[in-house]
Amino acid sequence: MPHHFSSRVIGELAFPEVTRRLKETSILCLPLGAIEQHGAHLPLDTDVIVAEGLTRRIIEQRREEFDLWQLPTIPLGLSREHGWAPGTLSLSINAFTILLRELAREIVRALPARNLVIINGHGGNRGLLENLLHELRSDFALNACVIHPFDLAKVETGPAFDVHGGKSETSVMLVLAPELVRRELIRREKNSPDQKTIQNMIFDRGVSWPWRTDDLRLATAGIIGNAQDASPEFGNEIIDSAVHEAGAVFQRLLENQTITPCGGGR
C-alpha cells in the first residue's frame, strides 16, 4: 500500500518527494525571527515563535489554495536596538545579507519553487529586507516578498503606539505560547513614554534615527506599548486577520511571477 505523506514542511520530505510534489509555482514560506529582549514578561525568542506560529497557521488554512511550503526558520536577525539587554543576539548587516543571499542560492539550486514569502517576526529586519528583495529577484530569479504580520493584520491597537513587547505581541504570545508569558510581571507603568517623541524618533518618515529600547524617552523596561491591555482574544484577532490578508499577498505574488520577468539566477 503506497505511503501518503501530507507534510508541508520542506525538511520533513524525503528527497525524491521534492521534485514530485513541488512545482515552479509553489510558494515557499520562510519564518524569520530574532533573539532579543521583550521586557521581563516575554521570552527572548518571541519573534521566532510569532514568525513560526503565523507561518504554520497560514499554511494550515491556505496550503491547497496556493501550494504553500514551510522552509526552516532563521532565528536570528538585526537586533542592535536591544543590544543593551542580556541575551539579545544580533547578526551584523553583512552577515544577515550573506545568510539570506546564500539561502536564496540554495533554494534555486535545490528546489523547483521560485516563489518566496518571508514571514518576518521582527520589525528591525524590515529595512534591509526591502532592499534585499531586489537582489533576490535580479540575482537569483526568485519572485519574493515580505509579510510583516502585525502590520498586515487589519486590527486597531488603540491610541498609544504599540511598538515592542506591548499589547499586540503579548496578545499573540498568549495564543501561541501562553506558558512562556510571565503574566505576573506585566505591569501598567504610571509614567509612560511620550507619544510625540515615539512618533518623531520611530515613525517620522522624513528622518531616520538609530533609536534604542533603553532610551527612557521611548521605552519603559524595554517595552514600547502597554502589555497590560493584552488578551488571547485580541491575539486571535490579529492572527485571524493576518491569515486572511495573506491570501491577497499570495495572489499578487503569483501574478508577479507571470507578469514581471526575474533575473537570470545563479
Short mmCIF file of C-alpha atoms in Angstrom, two decimals:
data_model
loop_
_atom_site.label_atom_id
_atom_site.label_comp_id
_atom_site.label_asym_id
_atom_site.label_seq_id
_atom_site.Cartn_x
_atom_site.Cartn_y
_atom_site.Cartn_z
CA MET A 1 0.00 0.00 0.00
CA PRO A 2 1.56 3.39 -1.03
CA HIS A 3 2.59 5.82 1.70
CA HIS A 4 0.82 9.21 1.54
CA PHE A 5 2.81 11.85 3.41
CA SER A 6 0.93 15.12 3.78
CA SER A 7 3.51 17.35 5.50
CA ARG A 8 4.12 20.80 4.02
CA VAL A 9 7.43 21.22 5.87
CA ILE A 10 10.34 21.00 3.43
CA GLY A 11 12.65 19.39 5.97
CA GLU A 12 10.21 16.53 6.56
CA LEU A 13 10.19 15.43 2.91
CA ALA A 14 12.37 12.65 1.54
CA PHE A 15 14.47 13.83 -1.39
CA PRO A 16 12.51 12.04 -4.17
CA GLU A 17 9.34 13.79 -2.94
CA VAL A 18 10.78 17.26 -3.55
CA THR A 19 10.62 17.20 -7.34
CA ARG A 20 7.44 15.13 -7.29
CA ARG A 21 5.44 17.46 -5.06
CA LEU A 22 6.86 20.95 -5.61
CA LYS A 23 6.46 23.00 -8.79
CA GLU A 24 7.86 26.26 -10.11
CA THR A 25 4.65 27.98 -8.97
CA SER A 26 4.81 26.56 -5.42
CA ILE A 27 5.25 29.20 -2.70
CA LEU A 28 7.98 28.78 -0.08
CA CYS A 29 7.28 30.39 3.32
CA LEU A 30 10.33 31.37 5.36
CA PRO A 31 9.82 32.25 9.06
CA LEU A 32 12.34 34.91 10.08
CA GLY A 33 12.69 35.92 13.71
CA ALA A 34 15.12 37.37 16.22
CA ILE A 35 16.51 36.63 19.67
CA GLU A 36 16.13 39.79 21.72
CA GLN A 37 14.69 41.23 24.90
CA HIS A 38 10.92 41.69 25.06
CA GLY A 39 10.70 43.03 28.58
CA ALA A 40 10.53 40.92 31.72
CA HIS A 41 7.32 39.14 30.73
CA LEU A 42 8.14 37.67 27.30
CA PRO A 43 10.91 35.27 26.22
CA LEU A 44 13.88 36.22 24.06
CA ASP A 45 12.58 34.08 21.18
CA THR A 46 9.20 35.82 20.97
CA ASP A 47 9.80 36.88 17.35
CA VAL A 48 10.75 33.31 16.39
CA ILE A 49 7.59 31.92 17.99
CA VAL A 50 5.45 34.54 16.26
CA ALA A 51 7.03 34.00 12.83
CA GLU A 52 6.77 30.22 13.06
CA GLY A 53 3.29 30.28 14.55
CA LEU A 54 1.90 32.60 11.88
CA THR A 55 3.60 30.58 9.15
CA ARG A 56 2.02 27.37 10.43
CA ARG A 57 -1.44 28.95 10.68
CA ILE A 58 -1.20 30.40 7.18
CA ILE A 59 -0.07 27.10 5.68
CA GLU A 60 -2.69 25.09 7.56
CA GLN A 61 -5.50 27.25 6.22
CA ARG A 62 -4.26 28.15 2.72
CA ARG A 63 -1.90 25.31 1.76
CA GLU A 64 -4.02 23.81 -1.01
CA GLU A 65 -5.26 27.13 -2.37
CA PHE A 66 -1.73 28.45 -3.01
CA ASP A 67 0.52 25.33 -2.78
CA LEU A 68 2.38 26.60 0.31
CA TRP A 69 5.53 25.05 1.83
CA GLN A 70 7.45 25.86 5.02
CA LEU A 71 11.20 26.41 4.97
CA PRO A 72 13.44 26.02 8.05
CA THR A 73 13.26 29.05 10.36
CA ILE A 74 16.01 31.66 10.52
CA PRO A 75 16.07 32.51 14.25
CA LEU A 76 18.47 35.48 14.23
CA GLY A 77 18.07 38.94 12.75
CA LEU A 78 19.09 42.56 13.20
CA SER A 79 18.54 43.48 16.85
CA ARG A 80 21.12 46.13 17.72
CA GLU A 81 18.40 48.38 19.21
CA HIS A 82 18.09 45.79 22.01
CA GLY A 83 21.82 45.11 22.41
CA TRP A 84 21.87 46.63 25.90
CA ALA A 85 19.90 43.66 27.29
CA PRO A 86 21.47 40.34 28.31
CA GLY A 87 20.51 37.52 25.94
CA THR A 88 19.95 39.63 22.85
CA LEU A 89 21.75 38.13 19.84
CA SER A 90 22.15 40.16 16.65
CA LEU A 91 23.72 39.49 13.29
CA SER A 92 25.70 42.20 11.54
CA ILE A 93 24.19 43.71 8.41
CA ASN A 94 26.87 41.93 6.38
CA ALA A 95 26.19 38.52 7.95
CA PHE A 96 22.42 38.93 7.60
CA THR A 97 22.77 39.81 3.93
CA ILE A 98 25.14 36.93 3.22
CA LEU A 99 22.88 34.46 5.05
CA LEU A 100 19.79 35.37 3.03
CA ARG A 101 21.68 35.50 -0.27
CA GLU A 102 23.22 32.08 0.35
CA LEU A 103 19.82 30.68 1.27
CA ALA A 104 18.39 32.11 -1.96
CA ARG A 105 21.20 30.48 -3.92
CA GLU A 106 20.46 27.12 -2.28
CA ILE A 107 16.72 27.40 -2.87
CA VAL A 108 17.31 27.94 -6.60
CA ARG A 109 19.78 25.04 -6.71
CA ALA A 110 17.83 22.52 -4.64
CA LEU A 111 14.11 23.24 -5.12
CA PRO A 112 11.79 23.69 -8.12
CA ALA A 113 9.81 26.52 -6.46
CA ARG A 114 10.60 30.08 -7.50
CA ASN A 115 8.22 31.97 -5.20
CA LEU A 116 9.38 33.04 -1.71
CA VAL A 117 7.42 34.72 1.08
CA ILE A 118 9.39 35.77 4.14
CA ILE A 119 7.21 35.92 7.27
CA ASN A 120 9.10 38.49 9.31
CA GLY A 121 8.62 38.39 13.08
CA HIS A 122 10.94 41.31 13.89
CA GLY A 123 10.41 44.89 12.76
CA GLY A 124 14.14 45.64 12.87
CA ASN A 125 14.69 43.31 9.91
CA ARG A 126 12.38 45.32 7.69
CA GLY A 127 14.61 48.00 6.17
CA LEU A 128 17.30 45.66 4.90
CA LEU A 129 14.76 43.09 3.67
CA GLU A 130 13.09 45.69 1.47
CA ASN A 131 16.38 46.25 -0.35
CA LEU A 132 17.33 42.57 -0.45
CA LEU A 133 14.12 41.71 -2.32
CA HIS A 134 15.58 43.40 -5.41
CA GLU A 135 18.74 41.28 -5.22
CA LEU A 136 16.80 38.06 -4.67
CA ARG A 137 14.88 38.81 -7.85
CA SER A 138 17.65 40.10 -10.12
CA ASP A 139 20.49 37.88 -8.90
CA PHE A 140 18.64 34.61 -8.19
CA ALA A 141 15.40 34.83 -10.20
CA LEU A 142 13.34 34.49 -7.01
CA ASN A 143 9.91 36.08 -7.03
CA ALA A 144 9.80 37.24 -3.41
CA CYS A 145 8.01 39.45 -0.90
CA VAL A 146 7.99 40.00 2.87
CA ILE A 147 4.97 39.77 5.16
CA HIS A 148 5.07 41.83 8.36
CA PRO A 149 2.24 40.14 10.32
CA PHE A 150 1.39 42.89 12.81
CA ASP A 151 1.19 45.50 10.05
CA LEU A 152 -0.62 43.15 7.67
CA ALA A 153 -3.35 42.43 10.21
CA LYS A 154 -6.20 44.93 9.99
CA VAL A 155 -6.80 45.50 13.71
CA GLU A 156 -6.91 48.59 15.92
CA THR A 157 -4.38 48.63 18.76
CA GLY A 158 -5.64 51.80 20.42
CA PRO A 159 -4.47 55.43 20.59
CA ALA A 160 -0.99 54.72 22.02
CA PHE A 161 1.89 53.43 19.89
CA ASP A 162 2.36 49.68 20.23
CA VAL A 163 5.90 49.04 19.02
CA HIS A 164 7.61 46.33 21.06
CA GLY A 165 6.55 43.87 23.76
CA GLY A 166 3.22 45.60 24.25
CA LYS A 167 -0.41 44.78 23.61
CA SER A 168 -0.05 43.12 20.19
CA GLU A 169 3.00 40.92 20.74
CA THR A 170 1.87 39.88 24.20
CA SER A 171 -1.63 39.05 22.94
CA VAL A 172 -0.30 36.84 20.15
CA MET A 173 2.04 35.10 22.58
CA LEU A 174 -0.93 34.41 24.87
CA VAL A 175 -2.33 32.39 21.95
CA LEU A 176 0.80 30.74 20.53
CA ALA A 177 2.81 30.09 23.70
CA PRO A 178 0.85 31.14 26.82
CA GLU A 179 3.08 29.03 29.07
CA LEU A 180 6.02 31.32 28.23
CA VAL A 181 4.27 34.57 29.17
CA ARG A 182 5.20 35.73 32.71
CA ARG A 183 1.83 37.29 33.41
CA GLU A 184 2.74 38.25 36.96
CA LEU A 185 5.48 40.53 35.57
CA ILE A 186 3.16 42.51 33.32
CA ARG A 187 2.58 45.90 34.87
CA ARG A 188 0.98 49.20 33.91
CA GLU A 189 3.51 51.98 34.11
CA LYS A 190 2.45 55.22 35.79
CA ASN A 191 4.80 57.34 33.69
CA SER A 192 4.57 56.10 30.10
CA PRO A 193 6.92 57.34 27.35
CA ASP A 194 5.92 60.46 25.45
CA GLN A 195 3.88 59.57 22.36
CA LYS A 196 5.16 62.58 20.40
CA THR A 197 8.77 61.52 20.98
CA ILE A 198 7.95 58.00 19.76
CA GLN A 199 6.31 59.50 16.65
CA ASN A 200 9.32 61.72 15.94
CA MET A 201 12.06 59.15 16.53
CA ILE A 202 10.48 55.93 15.22
CA PHE A 203 7.69 56.76 12.77
CA ASP A 204 8.74 60.05 11.18
CA ARG A 205 9.33 59.17 7.50
CA GLY A 206 11.26 62.39 6.97
CA VAL A 207 14.12 61.43 9.30
CA SER A 208 15.63 58.09 10.38
CA TRP A 209 17.12 57.72 13.86
CA PRO A 210 19.10 54.84 15.49
CA TRP A 211 16.60 54.54 18.32
CA ARG A 212 17.05 52.03 21.15
CA THR A 213 14.78 50.41 23.71
CA ASP A 214 16.93 51.55 26.63
CA ASP A 215 16.06 55.15 25.77
CA LEU A 216 13.71 56.17 28.58
CA ARG A 217 12.08 58.75 26.32
CA LEU A 218 10.76 55.88 24.23
CA ALA A 219 10.55 52.77 26.37
CA THR A 220 9.91 51.56 29.90
CA ALA A 221 11.89 48.47 30.91
CA GLY A 222 12.47 47.70 27.23
CA ILE A 223 8.78 47.92 26.31
CA ILE A 224 7.14 50.38 23.92
CA GLY A 225 3.43 49.74 24.38
CA ASN A 226 1.05 48.55 27.06
CA ALA A 227 1.14 44.80 27.69
CA GLN A 228 -1.45 45.23 30.44
CA ASP A 229 -4.10 45.52 27.71
CA ALA A 230 -3.13 42.20 26.08
CA SER A 231 -5.57 39.31 25.81
CA PRO A 232 -5.86 35.97 23.97
CA GLU A 233 -8.96 37.32 22.24
CA PHE A 234 -7.00 40.19 20.74
CA GLY A 235 -4.20 37.78 19.83
CA ASN A 236 -6.63 35.60 17.89
CA GLU A 237 -8.00 38.69 16.17
CA ILE A 238 -4.50 39.59 14.97
CA ILE A 239 -3.72 36.05 13.83
CA ASP A 240 -7.03 35.55 12.02
CA SER A 241 -6.71 38.89 10.24
CA ALA A 242 -3.11 38.21 9.16
CA VAL A 243 -4.05 34.77 7.80
CA HIS A 244 -6.96 36.30 5.89
CA GLU A 245 -4.94 39.19 4.44
CA ALA A 246 -2.15 36.80 3.39
CA GLY A 247 -4.42 35.42 0.69
CA ALA A 248 -4.24 38.64 -1.32
CA VAL A 249 -0.45 38.67 -0.87
CA PHE A 250 -0.06 35.18 -2.32
CA GLN A 251 -2.38 36.03 -5.21
CA ARG A 252 -0.34 39.12 -6.07
CA LEU A 253 2.91 37.17 -5.79
CA LEU A 254 1.68 34.61 -8.33
CA GLU A 255 0.55 37.42 -10.64
CA ASN A 256 4.01 38.98 -10.38
CA GLN A 257 5.57 35.67 -11.39
CA THR A 258 3.73 35.70 -14.70
CA ILE A 259 3.87 39.44 -15.43
CA THR A 260 7.28 40.70 -14.31
CA PRO A 261 10.40 38.86 -15.53
CA CYS A 262 13.00 37.86 -12.95
CA GLY A 263 16.76 37.95 -13.43
CA GLY A 264 18.69 35.04 -14.80
CA GLY A 265 19.58 33.45 -11.45
CA ARG A 266 22.89 31.92 -10.42
#
